[in-house]
Short mmCIF file of C-alpha atoms in Angstrom, two decimals:
data_model
loop_
_atom_site.label_atom_id
_atom_site.label_comp_id
_atom_site.label_asym_id
_atom_site.label_seq_id
_atom_site.Cartn_x
_atom_site.Cartn_y
_atom_site.Cartn_z
CA MET A 1 18.95 -159.32 87.93
CA LEU A 2 15.44 -159.62 89.23
CA TRP A 3 13.62 -162.96 88.70
CA VAL A 4 9.84 -163.05 88.74
CA TYR A 5 8.15 -166.36 89.41
CA SER A 6 4.55 -166.97 88.38
CA LEU A 7 2.58 -169.68 90.09
CA THR A 8 -0.42 -171.06 88.11
CA ARG A 9 -3.11 -173.41 89.20
CA ALA A 10 -4.48 -176.07 86.75
CA VAL A 11 -8.20 -175.67 86.21
CA THR A 12 -10.03 -178.82 84.99
CA ASN A 13 -13.37 -179.29 83.22
CA LYS A 14 -16.03 -181.21 85.09
CA ALA A 15 -17.20 -184.59 83.74
CA VAL A 16 -20.76 -185.73 84.40
CA VAL A 17 -22.38 -189.14 83.77
CA THR A 18 -25.95 -188.91 82.38
CA LEU A 19 -28.55 -191.45 81.33
CA GLN A 20 -30.90 -190.94 78.40
CA PRO A 21 -33.84 -191.18 78.57
CA ASN A 22 -33.79 -190.14 82.20
CA TRP A 23 -36.71 -192.30 83.43
CA PRO A 24 -37.23 -192.67 87.20
CA LYS A 25 -36.87 -196.42 86.71
CA ILE A 26 -35.18 -198.41 83.97
CA TYR A 27 -36.66 -201.78 83.01
CA LYS A 28 -35.22 -204.82 81.28
CA GLU A 29 -34.99 -204.62 77.42
CA GLU A 30 -35.40 -200.86 77.32
CA THR A 31 -32.99 -198.97 75.06
CA ILE A 32 -30.84 -196.53 77.06
CA THR A 33 -27.71 -194.46 76.48
CA LEU A 34 -24.93 -193.93 79.07
CA LYS A 35 -23.18 -190.66 78.30
CA CYS A 36 -20.07 -188.85 79.60
CA GLU A 37 -20.68 -185.11 79.24
CA ILE A 38 -17.92 -182.47 79.51
CA LYS A 39 -18.77 -178.81 79.27
CA ASP A 40 -16.01 -177.21 77.23
CA GLY A 41 -16.48 -173.72 75.79
CA GLU A 42 -13.69 -174.08 73.22
CA GLY A 43 -14.92 -177.32 71.64
CA THR A 44 -12.01 -179.45 72.82
CA ASP A 45 -11.58 -182.87 71.25
CA TRP A 46 -11.77 -185.35 74.15
CA GLU A 47 -10.96 -188.97 74.73
CA TYR A 48 -12.78 -190.77 77.55
CA GLU A 49 -12.15 -193.25 80.32
CA TRP A 50 -14.72 -195.14 82.42
CA GLN A 51 -14.82 -196.86 85.81
CA THR A 52 -17.67 -199.18 86.75
CA SER A 53 -18.53 -201.84 89.28
CA SER A 54 -20.73 -203.69 86.75
CA SER A 55 -19.71 -206.56 84.47
CA PHE A 56 -20.24 -204.25 81.49
CA LYS A 57 -17.13 -202.27 80.53
CA PRO A 58 -18.00 -199.16 78.47
CA PRO A 59 -15.68 -198.48 75.50
CA LYS A 60 -13.41 -195.42 75.54
CA GLN A 61 -15.91 -193.08 73.93
CA SER A 62 -18.41 -190.48 75.07
CA GLU A 63 -21.50 -192.69 75.04
CA SER A 64 -22.72 -196.30 74.94
CA ARG A 65 -26.14 -197.37 73.73
CA LEU A 66 -27.49 -200.42 75.57
CA ILE A 67 -30.43 -202.80 75.70
CA ALA A 68 -30.80 -202.80 79.48
CA ASP A 69 -30.41 -205.99 81.50
CA ALA A 70 -29.14 -207.03 84.96
CA SER A 71 -25.49 -207.19 83.80
CA HIS A 72 -25.51 -203.37 83.54
CA ASN A 73 -26.32 -202.85 87.24
CA GLY A 74 -23.60 -200.87 89.02
CA ASP A 75 -21.90 -197.49 89.62
CA TYR A 76 -20.40 -195.55 86.72
CA LYS A 77 -17.73 -192.79 86.65
CA CYS A 78 -15.98 -191.12 83.75
CA LYS A 79 -13.31 -188.55 82.96
CA GLY A 80 -11.93 -186.91 79.82
CA ARG A 81 -8.47 -186.16 78.43
CA ASN A 82 -7.80 -183.35 75.96
CA LYS A 83 -6.28 -185.00 72.86
CA SER A 84 -4.31 -181.87 71.91
CA GLU A 85 -2.96 -181.36 75.45
CA THR A 86 -2.14 -184.76 76.87
CA THR A 87 -1.54 -183.36 80.36
CA SER A 88 -4.93 -181.68 80.47
CA MET A 89 -7.70 -183.86 81.82
CA THR A 90 -10.89 -183.62 83.86
CA GLU A 91 -11.47 -184.95 87.32
CA TRP A 92 -13.41 -188.15 87.76
CA SER A 93 -17.12 -187.49 87.61
CA GLY A 94 -19.38 -188.22 90.51
CA GLY A 95 -20.72 -191.77 90.66
CA PHE A 96 -23.91 -192.67 88.81
CA LYS A 97 -25.84 -195.73 90.00
CA LEU A 98 -27.75 -197.72 87.35
CA THR A 99 -30.37 -200.25 88.48
CA VAL A 100 -32.32 -202.28 85.92
CA PHE A 101 -35.66 -203.69 87.10
CA ASP A 102 -36.68 -207.06 85.73
CA LYS A 103 -40.50 -206.87 85.81
CA LYS A 104 -41.88 -204.37 83.31
CA PRO A 105 -45.09 -202.53 84.13
CA GLN A 106 -47.86 -203.34 81.68
CA PRO A 107 -50.03 -200.51 80.41
CA VAL A 108 -53.67 -201.41 79.77
CA LEU A 109 -55.61 -199.71 76.98
CA SER A 110 -59.38 -199.45 77.16
CA VAL A 111 -61.81 -198.20 74.52
CA SER A 112 -65.29 -196.78 74.96
CA PRO A 113 -67.52 -197.59 73.20
CA LEU A 114 -66.20 -201.03 72.27
CA TRP A 115 -67.81 -201.21 68.82
CA LEU A 116 -66.64 -198.54 66.39
CA SER A 117 -67.77 -197.37 62.98
CA PRO A 118 -66.13 -194.76 60.73
CA GLY A 119 -67.11 -191.26 61.83
CA ASP A 120 -67.84 -192.24 65.46
CA SER A 121 -66.16 -190.64 68.48
CA VAL A 122 -64.14 -192.84 70.80
CA ASN A 123 -62.53 -192.41 74.22
CA LEU A 124 -59.21 -194.16 74.78
CA SER A 125 -57.60 -194.48 78.21
CA CYS A 126 -54.30 -195.99 79.27
CA GLU A 127 -53.54 -197.14 82.84
CA VAL A 128 -50.46 -198.64 84.51
CA LYS A 129 -51.58 -200.70 87.52
CA GLU A 130 -48.24 -201.95 88.90
CA PRO A 131 -46.93 -199.51 90.01
CA PRO A 132 -50.00 -197.25 89.87
CA SER A 133 -50.37 -194.69 87.07
CA ALA A 134 -49.39 -191.64 89.14
CA GLY A 135 -46.38 -189.89 87.63
CA TRP A 136 -46.43 -191.78 84.31
CA ARG A 137 -46.19 -189.91 80.99
CA PHE A 138 -48.12 -191.37 78.06
CA TYR A 139 -47.40 -191.23 74.32
CA TRP A 140 -50.16 -191.99 71.85
CA TYR A 141 -49.59 -193.49 68.39
CA LYS A 142 -51.76 -194.48 65.46
CA ALA A 143 -50.77 -197.80 63.82
CA VAL A 144 -50.86 -197.86 59.99
CA PRO A 145 -50.49 -201.28 58.28
CA ASP A 146 -47.91 -201.63 55.53
CA LEU A 147 -49.23 -204.31 53.19
CA SER A 148 -45.93 -204.75 51.36
CA ASP A 149 -44.31 -206.58 54.30
CA ASN A 150 -47.15 -207.08 56.81
CA SER A 151 -45.60 -204.68 59.35
CA TYR A 152 -46.78 -201.41 60.92
CA SER A 153 -45.60 -197.85 60.87
CA TYR A 154 -46.64 -195.43 63.60
CA GLU A 155 -47.88 -191.86 63.60
CA LEU A 156 -47.52 -189.83 66.80
CA LEU A 157 -50.85 -188.36 67.95
CA PRO A 158 -51.44 -185.31 70.18
CA GLY A 159 -50.97 -186.05 73.88
CA SER A 160 -54.63 -186.36 74.69
CA SER A 161 -56.90 -189.15 75.90
CA ASN A 162 -59.41 -188.23 73.19
CA GLY A 163 -58.76 -189.64 69.70
CA ALA A 164 -60.47 -189.30 66.35
CA ALA A 165 -62.40 -192.05 64.54
CA LEU A 166 -59.59 -194.59 64.28
CA ASN A 167 -59.75 -198.37 64.25
CA SER A 168 -56.51 -199.26 66.02
CA TYR A 169 -54.01 -197.61 68.39
CA ILE A 170 -50.65 -198.45 69.85
CA VAL A 171 -50.05 -196.80 73.24
CA HIS A 172 -46.68 -196.20 74.97
CA GLY A 173 -46.44 -195.85 78.75
CA GLN A 174 -42.90 -194.57 79.10
CA THR A 175 -41.29 -196.96 76.56
CA HIS A 176 -43.56 -199.93 77.23
CA THR A 177 -46.02 -200.86 74.52
CA ALA A 178 -49.52 -202.18 74.66
CA GLY A 179 -51.85 -202.84 71.74
CA TYR A 180 -55.56 -202.99 71.18
CA VAL A 181 -57.50 -203.81 68.00
CA CYS A 182 -61.27 -203.61 68.06
CA ARG A 183 -63.45 -206.28 66.45
CA LYS A 184 -63.04 -206.09 62.69
CA PRO A 185 -66.01 -205.46 60.45
CA LYS A 186 -66.26 -207.96 57.60
CA ALA A 187 -64.99 -206.87 54.20
CA THR A 188 -66.07 -208.78 51.09
CA ILE A 189 -64.38 -208.66 47.68
CA ARG A 190 -66.24 -209.49 44.48
CA ALA A 191 -65.29 -209.56 40.79
CA ASP A 192 -67.58 -208.73 37.87
CA LYS A 193 -66.11 -211.78 36.10
CA VAL A 194 -63.48 -214.37 36.96
CA ALA A 195 -61.46 -214.55 33.73
CA ILE A 196 -59.90 -211.62 31.90
CA PRO A 197 -60.72 -211.75 28.17
CA VAL A 198 -58.01 -211.05 25.59
CA GLY A 199 -57.56 -207.27 25.50
CA GLY A 200 -60.01 -206.76 28.38
CA SER A 201 -60.03 -206.25 32.14
CA VAL A 202 -61.85 -207.22 35.34
CA THR A 203 -63.31 -204.86 37.95
CA LEU A 204 -62.95 -205.82 41.62
CA SER A 205 -65.11 -204.21 44.32
CA CYS A 206 -64.76 -204.29 48.11
CA THR A 207 -67.61 -203.54 50.53
CA VAL A 208 -67.68 -203.39 54.35
CA ASN A 209 -70.83 -204.57 56.08
CA SER A 210 -70.89 -201.96 58.87
CA SER A 211 -71.12 -198.55 57.19
CA SER A 212 -69.71 -196.29 54.51
CA GLY A 213 -66.60 -194.12 54.75
CA TRP A 214 -63.93 -196.82 54.64
CA LYS A 215 -60.59 -196.45 52.89
CA TYR A 216 -59.31 -199.39 50.83
CA PHE A 217 -55.75 -200.64 50.30
CA TRP A 218 -55.58 -203.00 47.31
CA TYR A 219 -52.89 -205.63 46.92
CA ARG A 220 -52.06 -208.66 44.74
CA GLY A 221 -50.63 -212.03 45.81
CA LYS A 222 -50.96 -214.41 48.77
CA LYS A 223 -47.28 -214.37 49.74
CA ASN A 224 -45.53 -211.00 50.04
CA PRO A 225 -48.61 -209.07 48.81
CA LYS A 226 -47.81 -206.27 46.40
CA PRO A 227 -49.64 -202.91 46.93
CA LEU A 228 -51.44 -201.84 43.76
CA ASN A 229 -52.62 -198.26 44.29
CA THR A 230 -52.68 -195.37 46.73
CA ASP A 231 -56.01 -193.71 45.96
CA LEU A 232 -57.81 -196.16 48.29
CA ARG A 233 -60.96 -196.64 46.23
CA GLY A 234 -63.53 -199.33 46.81
CA LYS A 235 -63.10 -200.53 43.20
CA ILE A 236 -60.09 -201.38 41.06
CA THR A 237 -59.71 -202.53 37.43
CA VAL A 238 -57.03 -205.14 36.67
CA SER A 239 -55.77 -206.80 33.49
CA GLN A 240 -53.43 -209.37 35.06
CA GLY A 241 -54.46 -212.62 36.71
CA GLY A 242 -53.66 -213.35 40.35
CA ASP A 243 -55.01 -213.33 43.92
CA TYR A 244 -56.41 -209.95 44.97
CA GLY A 245 -57.32 -208.57 48.41
CA SER A 246 -58.16 -205.23 49.99
CA SER A 247 -56.56 -204.21 53.34
CA SER A 248 -56.31 -206.29 56.52
CA LEU A 249 -60.11 -206.26 56.87
CA SER A 250 -60.53 -208.59 53.91
CA THR A 251 -61.95 -211.98 54.78
CA ASN A 252 -61.60 -213.37 51.29
CA LEU A 253 -59.29 -213.24 48.28
CA VAL A 254 -60.54 -213.14 44.71
CA THR A 255 -58.61 -215.27 42.21
CA VAL A 256 -58.68 -213.69 38.75
CA THR A 257 -57.37 -215.57 35.73
CA ASN A 258 -56.35 -214.35 32.29
CA LYS A 259 -58.41 -215.78 29.45
CA ALA A 260 -56.66 -217.80 26.79
CA VAL A 261 -58.04 -217.69 23.23
CA VAL A 262 -57.16 -219.95 20.30
CA THR A 263 -56.99 -218.15 16.95
CA LEU A 264 -56.33 -219.31 13.43
CA GLN A 265 -54.36 -217.08 11.06
CA PRO A 266 -55.29 -216.31 8.39
CA ASN A 267 -58.89 -216.59 9.46
CA TRP A 268 -60.30 -217.95 6.17
CA PRO A 269 -63.92 -219.19 6.07
CA LYS A 270 -62.47 -222.50 4.83
CA ILE A 271 -58.99 -223.97 5.10
CA TYR A 272 -57.85 -226.12 2.20
CA LYS A 273 -55.15 -228.73 1.92
CA GLU A 274 -51.58 -227.40 1.63
CA GLU A 275 -52.47 -223.89 2.74
CA THR A 276 -50.10 -222.30 5.26
CA ILE A 277 -51.85 -221.56 8.55
CA THR A 278 -50.84 -220.64 12.10
CA LEU A 279 -52.54 -221.93 15.26
CA LYS A 280 -52.01 -219.38 18.00
CA CYS A 281 -52.71 -219.21 21.75
CA GLU A 282 -53.29 -215.57 22.71
CA ILE A 283 -53.18 -214.25 26.29
CA LYS A 284 -53.47 -210.52 26.92
CA ASP A 285 -51.48 -209.60 30.00
CA GLY A 286 -51.23 -205.99 31.21
CA GLU A 287 -47.78 -206.43 32.79
CA GLY A 288 -46.08 -208.51 30.08
CA THR A 289 -46.03 -211.84 31.95
CA ASP A 290 -43.78 -214.55 30.51
CA TRP A 291 -46.10 -217.47 29.75
CA GLU A 292 -45.59 -221.13 28.97
CA TYR A 293 -48.31 -222.89 27.02
CA GLU A 294 -50.22 -226.18 27.08
CA TRP A 295 -52.48 -227.56 24.34
CA GLN A 296 -55.32 -230.09 24.15
CA THR A 297 -56.44 -231.48 20.81
CA SER A 298 -58.49 -234.34 19.40
CA SER A 299 -56.32 -234.46 16.24
CA SER A 300 -53.29 -236.65 15.57
CA PHE A 301 -51.17 -233.46 15.53
CA LYS A 302 -49.87 -232.48 18.96
CA PRO A 303 -48.85 -228.78 19.10
CA PRO A 304 -45.57 -228.08 20.94
CA LYS A 305 -45.64 -226.16 24.23
CA GLN A 306 -45.31 -222.73 22.69
CA SER A 307 -47.66 -219.90 21.76
CA GLU A 308 -48.02 -220.76 18.07
CA SER A 309 -47.54 -223.50 15.50
CA ARG A 310 -47.20 -222.88 11.77
CA LEU A 311 -48.64 -225.68 9.60
CA ILE A 312 -49.10 -226.81 6.03
CA ALA A 313 -52.71 -227.89 6.37
CA TYR A 314 -53.57 -231.60 5.93
CA ALA A 315 -56.40 -233.85 7.06
CA SER A 316 -54.23 -235.01 9.99
CA HIS A 317 -54.74 -231.56 11.54
CA ASN A 318 -58.54 -231.93 11.70
CA GLY A 319 -59.85 -231.66 15.25
CA ASP A 320 -60.66 -229.41 18.21
CA TYR A 321 -57.94 -227.29 19.83
CA LYS A 322 -57.77 -225.72 23.32
CA CYS A 323 -54.92 -223.99 25.12
CA LYS A 324 -54.00 -222.44 28.47
CA GLY A 325 -51.04 -220.51 29.86
CA ARG A 326 -48.97 -220.75 33.02
CA ASN A 327 -47.09 -217.77 34.48
CA LYS A 328 -43.41 -218.81 34.57
CA SER A 329 -42.63 -216.52 37.51
CA GLU A 330 -45.67 -217.67 39.54
CA THR A 331 -46.05 -221.40 38.93
CA THR A 332 -49.47 -221.53 40.64
CA SER A 333 -50.88 -218.76 38.43
CA MET A 334 -52.47 -220.02 35.21
CA THR A 335 -55.29 -219.18 32.85
CA GLU A 336 -58.45 -221.18 32.31
CA TRP A 337 -58.65 -223.47 29.30
CA SER A 338 -59.68 -221.51 26.23
CA GLY A 339 -62.81 -222.26 24.30
CA GLY A 340 -62.43 -224.93 21.63
CA VAL A 341 -61.62 -224.06 18.01
CA LYS A 342 -62.52 -226.66 15.41
CA LEU A 343 -60.14 -226.98 12.47
CA THR A 344 -61.39 -228.70 9.31
CA VAL A 345 -59.11 -228.99 6.29
CA PHE A 346 -60.90 -229.43 2.96
CA ASP A 347 -59.27 -231.55 0.28
CA ASN A 348 -61.02 -230.43 -2.93
CA PHE A 349 -59.65 -226.92 -3.46
CA HIS A 350 -57.52 -226.39 -6.56
CA PRO A 351 -56.45 -222.78 -7.13
CA SER A 352 -57.42 -221.53 -10.57
CA ALA A 353 -54.40 -219.21 -10.49
CA SER A 354 -50.94 -219.16 -8.99
CA LEU A 355 -48.87 -216.52 -7.22
CA THR A 356 -45.09 -216.60 -7.48
CA VAL A 357 -42.52 -214.44 -5.70
CA SER A 358 -39.23 -213.25 -7.17
CA PRO A 359 -36.72 -213.60 -5.60
CA ASP A 360 -38.22 -216.88 -4.31
CA SER A 361 -37.80 -216.37 -0.56
CA VAL A 362 -39.98 -215.93 2.50
CA GLN A 363 -37.60 -213.39 4.05
CA HIS A 364 -36.46 -210.13 2.43
CA PHE A 365 -34.76 -206.96 3.55
CA THR A 366 -37.11 -203.98 3.71
CA SER A 367 -34.94 -202.26 1.08
CA ASP A 368 -35.28 -205.16 -1.40
CA SER A 369 -37.31 -205.04 -4.61
CA VAL A 370 -39.79 -207.91 -4.88
CA SER A 371 -42.08 -208.98 -7.73
CA LEU A 372 -45.42 -210.74 -7.17
CA SER A 373 -46.70 -212.40 -10.33
CA CYS A 374 -50.23 -213.74 -10.91
CA LYS A 375 -50.88 -216.45 -13.52
CA GLY A 376 -54.25 -217.81 -14.62
CA ASN A 377 -57.13 -217.53 -17.12
CA SER A 378 -57.71 -213.82 -16.61
CA ALA A 379 -56.38 -210.62 -18.10
CA GLU A 380 -56.85 -208.54 -14.95
CA TRP A 381 -55.44 -209.42 -11.55
CA ARG A 382 -55.00 -207.65 -8.26
CA VAL A 383 -52.80 -208.62 -5.34
CA ARG A 384 -54.57 -208.79 -2.00
CA THR A 385 -53.25 -209.12 1.54
CA LEU A 386 -54.24 -209.39 5.17
CA LYS A 387 -53.27 -206.46 7.38
CA ASP A 388 -53.86 -207.01 11.11
CA SER A 389 -56.20 -209.92 10.20
CA LEU A 390 -58.28 -207.58 7.96
CA LEU A 391 -58.68 -207.86 4.17
CA ASP A 392 -56.72 -205.15 2.34
CA ASP A 393 -55.88 -204.28 -1.27
CA PHE A 394 -52.13 -204.25 -1.70
CA ASN A 395 -50.75 -201.00 -3.06
CA CYS A 396 -48.20 -202.01 -5.69
CA GLY A 397 -45.39 -199.62 -6.34
CA GLU A 398 -45.61 -200.59 -10.02
CA MET A 399 -48.15 -202.89 -11.77
CA THR A 400 -47.25 -204.28 -15.20
CA ALA A 401 -49.72 -206.76 -16.68
CA ALA A 402 -50.06 -209.43 -13.99
CA THR A 403 -46.88 -208.54 -12.09
CA CYS A 404 -46.78 -206.31 -9.03
CA SER A 405 -43.33 -204.82 -8.42
CA VAL A 406 -42.59 -203.54 -4.92
CA HIS A 407 -39.42 -201.50 -4.48
CA LYS A 408 -39.66 -201.15 -0.70
CA LEU A 409 -41.41 -203.54 1.68
CA GLN A 410 -43.04 -202.64 4.99
CA GLU A 411 -41.49 -204.36 7.99
CA GLY A 412 -43.39 -207.41 9.26
CA THR A 413 -45.06 -210.57 7.95
CA ARG A 414 -48.06 -210.58 5.60
CA VAL A 415 -50.13 -213.12 3.70
CA TYR A 416 -50.58 -212.39 -0.05
CA TRP A 417 -52.69 -213.91 -2.85
CA CYS A 418 -54.04 -213.01 -6.32
CA GLU A 419 -57.68 -212.40 -7.10
CA SER A 420 -59.38 -211.68 -10.47
CA GLY A 421 -62.58 -209.81 -11.20
CA SER A 422 -64.22 -213.07 -12.32
CA GLY A 423 -63.65 -214.66 -8.92
CA GLU A 424 -60.49 -216.67 -9.51
CA PHE A 425 -58.12 -217.12 -6.56
CA SER A 426 -54.50 -218.13 -6.30
CA ASN A 427 -52.57 -219.89 -3.59
CA THR A 428 -51.42 -217.81 -0.59
CA VAL A 429 -47.81 -216.96 0.25
CA ASN A 430 -46.17 -215.49 3.35
CA ILE A 431 -43.58 -212.74 2.97
CA THR A 432 -41.53 -211.30 5.84
CA ALA A 433 -39.68 -207.98 5.51
CA GLN A 434 -36.85 -207.47 8.00
CA LYS A 435 -34.61 -204.61 9.14
CA THR A 436 -32.12 -207.09 10.57
CA ASP A 437 -28.56 -207.55 9.23
CA ILE A 438 -29.07 -211.26 8.42
CA ILE A 439 -31.90 -213.06 6.59
CA LEU A 440 -32.48 -216.67 5.54
CA VAL A 441 -33.41 -217.30 1.91
CA SER A 442 -35.91 -220.20 1.84
CA PRO A 443 -38.61 -221.26 -0.65
CA VAL A 444 -42.03 -219.60 -0.42
CA ARG A 445 -44.02 -222.65 -1.60
CA PRO A 446 -43.98 -226.13 -0.01
CA VAL A 447 -41.27 -228.37 -1.49
CA THR A 448 -42.05 -231.86 -2.77
CA GLU A 449 -40.60 -234.86 -0.98
CA GLY A 450 -37.53 -236.10 -2.86
CA ASP A 451 -36.69 -232.74 -4.42
CA SER A 452 -33.44 -230.92 -3.73
CA VAL A 453 -33.59 -227.70 -1.71
CA SER A 454 -31.02 -224.98 -1.04
CA LEU A 455 -31.24 -222.49 1.84
CA SER A 456 -28.80 -219.61 2.07
CA CYS A 457 -27.75 -217.03 4.64
CA VAL A 458 -27.56 -213.45 3.33
CA SER A 459 -25.92 -210.46 4.99
CA ARG A 460 -26.49 -206.81 4.18
CA LYS A 461 -22.69 -206.50 3.91
CA GLN A 462 -22.60 -209.45 1.45
CA THR A 463 -19.40 -210.84 3.00
CA PHE A 464 -18.76 -213.83 5.26
CA ASP A 465 -15.36 -214.08 6.95
CA SER A 466 -16.08 -216.87 9.45
CA ASN A 467 -18.35 -219.86 10.01
CA VAL A 468 -22.09 -219.75 9.29
CA PHE A 469 -24.45 -221.71 11.57
CA PHE A 470 -27.70 -223.28 10.35
CA TYR A 471 -30.41 -224.48 12.75
CA LEU A 472 -33.49 -226.67 12.36
CA ASN A 473 -36.01 -226.30 15.20
CA GLU A 474 -33.26 -224.70 17.35
CA LYS A 475 -30.87 -227.65 16.73
CA LEU A 476 -27.53 -226.91 15.07
CA ILE A 477 -27.28 -228.91 11.80
CA GLN A 478 -24.37 -227.24 9.94
CA ASN A 479 -21.37 -225.22 11.09
CA ASP A 480 -18.72 -224.32 8.51
CA THR A 481 -17.69 -221.58 6.08
CA ARG A 482 -20.47 -222.38 3.58
CA LYS A 483 -23.30 -219.86 3.45
CA GLU A 484 -25.68 -222.40 1.88
CA LEU A 485 -27.44 -225.42 3.34
CA ASN A 486 -28.12 -228.00 0.62
CA ILE A 487 -30.57 -230.89 1.03
CA SER A 488 -30.32 -233.33 -1.90
CA ALA A 489 -33.64 -235.11 -1.29
CA VAL A 490 -36.00 -233.62 1.30
CA SER A 491 -38.19 -235.80 3.49
CA LYS A 492 -40.84 -235.13 6.11
CA SER A 493 -38.12 -235.08 8.79
CA ASP A 494 -36.61 -231.98 7.09
CA GLU A 495 -39.81 -229.97 7.66
CA GLY A 496 -39.61 -227.30 10.35
CA PHE A 497 -38.32 -223.88 11.37
CA TYR A 498 -34.92 -222.89 9.93
CA LYS A 499 -32.63 -219.99 10.78
CA CYS A 500 -29.00 -219.02 10.27
CA GLN A 501 -26.44 -217.24 12.40
CA TYR A 502 -23.25 -215.39 11.54
CA SER A 503 -20.86 -213.33 13.68
CA GLY A 504 -23.27 -213.27 16.63
CA LYS A 505 -26.24 -212.10 14.54
CA GLU A 506 -29.06 -214.40 13.51
CA SER A 507 -31.91 -214.34 11.03
CA PRO A 508 -35.59 -214.75 11.93
CA GLU A 509 -37.03 -218.27 11.60
CA SER A 510 -38.80 -219.45 8.44
CA TRP A 511 -40.98 -222.52 8.05
CA VAL A 512 -40.01 -224.96 5.29
CA ALA A 513 -42.92 -227.24 4.39
CA VAL A 514 -42.61 -230.65 2.70
CA LYS A 515 -45.54 -232.06 0.72
CA PHE A 516 -46.29 -235.50 -0.75
CA ILE A 517 -47.58 -236.31 -4.23
CA THR A 518 -49.72 -239.01 -2.66
CA GLY A 519 -52.32 -239.39 -5.40
CA LEU A 520 -49.85 -239.55 -8.28
CA PHE A 521 -47.58 -241.94 -6.40
CA VAL A 522 -50.44 -244.31 -5.58
CA SER A 523 -51.68 -244.19 -9.18
CA ILE A 524 -48.26 -245.11 -10.56
CA VAL A 525 -47.90 -247.97 -8.08
CA VAL A 526 -51.37 -249.32 -8.97
CA ILE A 527 -50.65 -249.17 -12.72
CA ILE A 528 -47.33 -251.01 -12.27
CA LEU A 529 -48.99 -253.71 -10.16
CA LEU A 530 -51.77 -254.20 -12.74
CA LEU A 531 -49.27 -254.50 -15.54
CA LEU A 532 -47.25 -257.05 -13.59
CA LEU A 533 -50.41 -259.02 -12.73
CA CYS A 534 -51.52 -259.07 -16.34
CA TYR A 535 -48.07 -260.10 -17.50
CA PHE A 536 -47.86 -263.14 -15.21
CA LYS A 537 -51.43 -264.25 -16.05
CA MET A 538 -50.95 -264.07 -19.86
CA PRO A 539 -50.52 -267.38 -21.76
CA LYS A 540 -47.05 -267.89 -23.07
CA GLY A 541 -46.48 -266.62 -26.59
CA GLU A 542 -49.05 -263.83 -26.37
CA ILE A 543 -47.93 -260.25 -26.49
CA MET A 544 -49.95 -257.41 -25.07
#
C-alpha cells in the first residue's frame, strides 16, 4: 500500500492597530477610537486580545472609544481568534505608540470688518499660533441657537475662509473649538397693549436698531422659554398672558396679562330683591389655562375664591365688585384687577304675575316634558328667555291658555319669565336640561325659612340598588339607601349648592335659596308687643 503524506502550512490573517481620527498629535480630552483591524475576505467572526504598556487595559473587543488623557500613553498590540475555528488566530500586530499631549493648541478666530449688519460681506480667518498653523485642517460651522433649552446646534459650512452674512460662527481647528460672537445690535419688544381683553388678543412687535432683514424667534417664559412659532416674523399675536421675548438679541421682555372682567347674569337694567343672579369673573385664555380667582368687594358679602357665585339678591349684596385670576401652573402669572361692577339691589319690585314650573325642579332630563305656567291679570302671556345673554322669545312646543308645554328641552341652563302685552312681568326662574344619567330634583323658587323641603336624586334607570350620597357645598351630608334628602325646617345655613351621587355618577349642582318673611315677622312681633303693653297698662276690671 502506498501512503501519501500532505504537509500544509497555516496561513494567518494580519492584525493592525489603528487610531481614529488619525491626527498627527492627540491632545487631552479629545475623543479617539483605538481599533484592531483584521482583513478577512470571508467575513470571519473574530474575538480580540490586546497587549499594552499603559495603565488602560482595552476590553476584548475590536475597538475602544476614549476621552484621551495621560493614562492612555503607551504601546498597543492586538490579535484575533476565529470563533468558529478556535485554533485559527492571527499573529500579534505591530506595536502602535499612543502619546497624549496635555496642552491643547488654541485656534483664534478673527472677523473683518468687526461690525456686521444683515446683508454685509465678512471675512473670517482662523489661526493656530502654538504650534504654527502650517499643516492644520480647519472645519467651519454656523451656530444656531435653540431657544427651547438655551443650547446651540451646528451647521457645517463649506471649507472656505469666506462666509456669508452671518452673526456668529464656531470654528474647529482639528477637534479644538473656538468661538466668536460679534457685538449684538439692540432688539426692542413692544406691545400694542399690556392686558388681553376677554375674547381679544395682543400684538407684540420686535425691532432691531441697526437695519432691516433680521429673522425673529419668538418665545414665552423667563425660565425654560417655550418657542412659539417658526415663521420668524417681526410681529406675533398672542391671547395668553406671560413673559414674551424674541431671540437672543432681545434686551427686554414684555409682560402681557389677561384681562379679567366681572359680569352679572342675567344682565337686567335693575336687579330686585329675591331675584336669582350670578356674579361671574371671566378670563379669556387661548390655551385653556386653569385659573384660581380672587375677589374684592365693598359689600358685606364676600364671594368665594371661584369663578362665579349664584345669589338670591338682597341689600347685603350692594357694593362694588372686582376680580383677578392667577394661573395655577405658573404662580407668578396673574391678570390685572378687573374694572369695578356696581351691584344695587332694589327693594320695591313686586311682580304683577308669577311663573311656575311643573314638575317643580331646577334640573330636568332633556327628554322630559315640562310645563311653564303664567298667572296674572292678563289674558295673553308669552314666555321669554335669555339665550347667550340676549333676549329671545321662547318657542313653546304647545301653548294652551297661559301654559307653555315643552316636550323636549335643549341642553343647558336658561332664565325664563312671563311677559304680557300690557307690560306685566313675572318672577324669573332658572331651568337646566341635562343629558346626564343622574339629576337632582330641587325647588325652582326660594324656600321660606322654617318650611320643610325635600330634595331627591333621580336616575334615568329609575332604580337605586346601593347608597345615595347628598352633598351641600361639596360636603357630604347624607349617605344611605334613601334617594331623598328631607329638611324639616330650613334655615339660612341650609342655603347653598346641592348635588347627589349614585354608583359613581353625580348630578350637576343646583342652588337652593332660603328667604325670610322679615316684614311680616316684624309686624306680628310689634302687634304682640303693643297688645301686651296695653294689657299691662289697663286698669283692673276693664276689658278691651
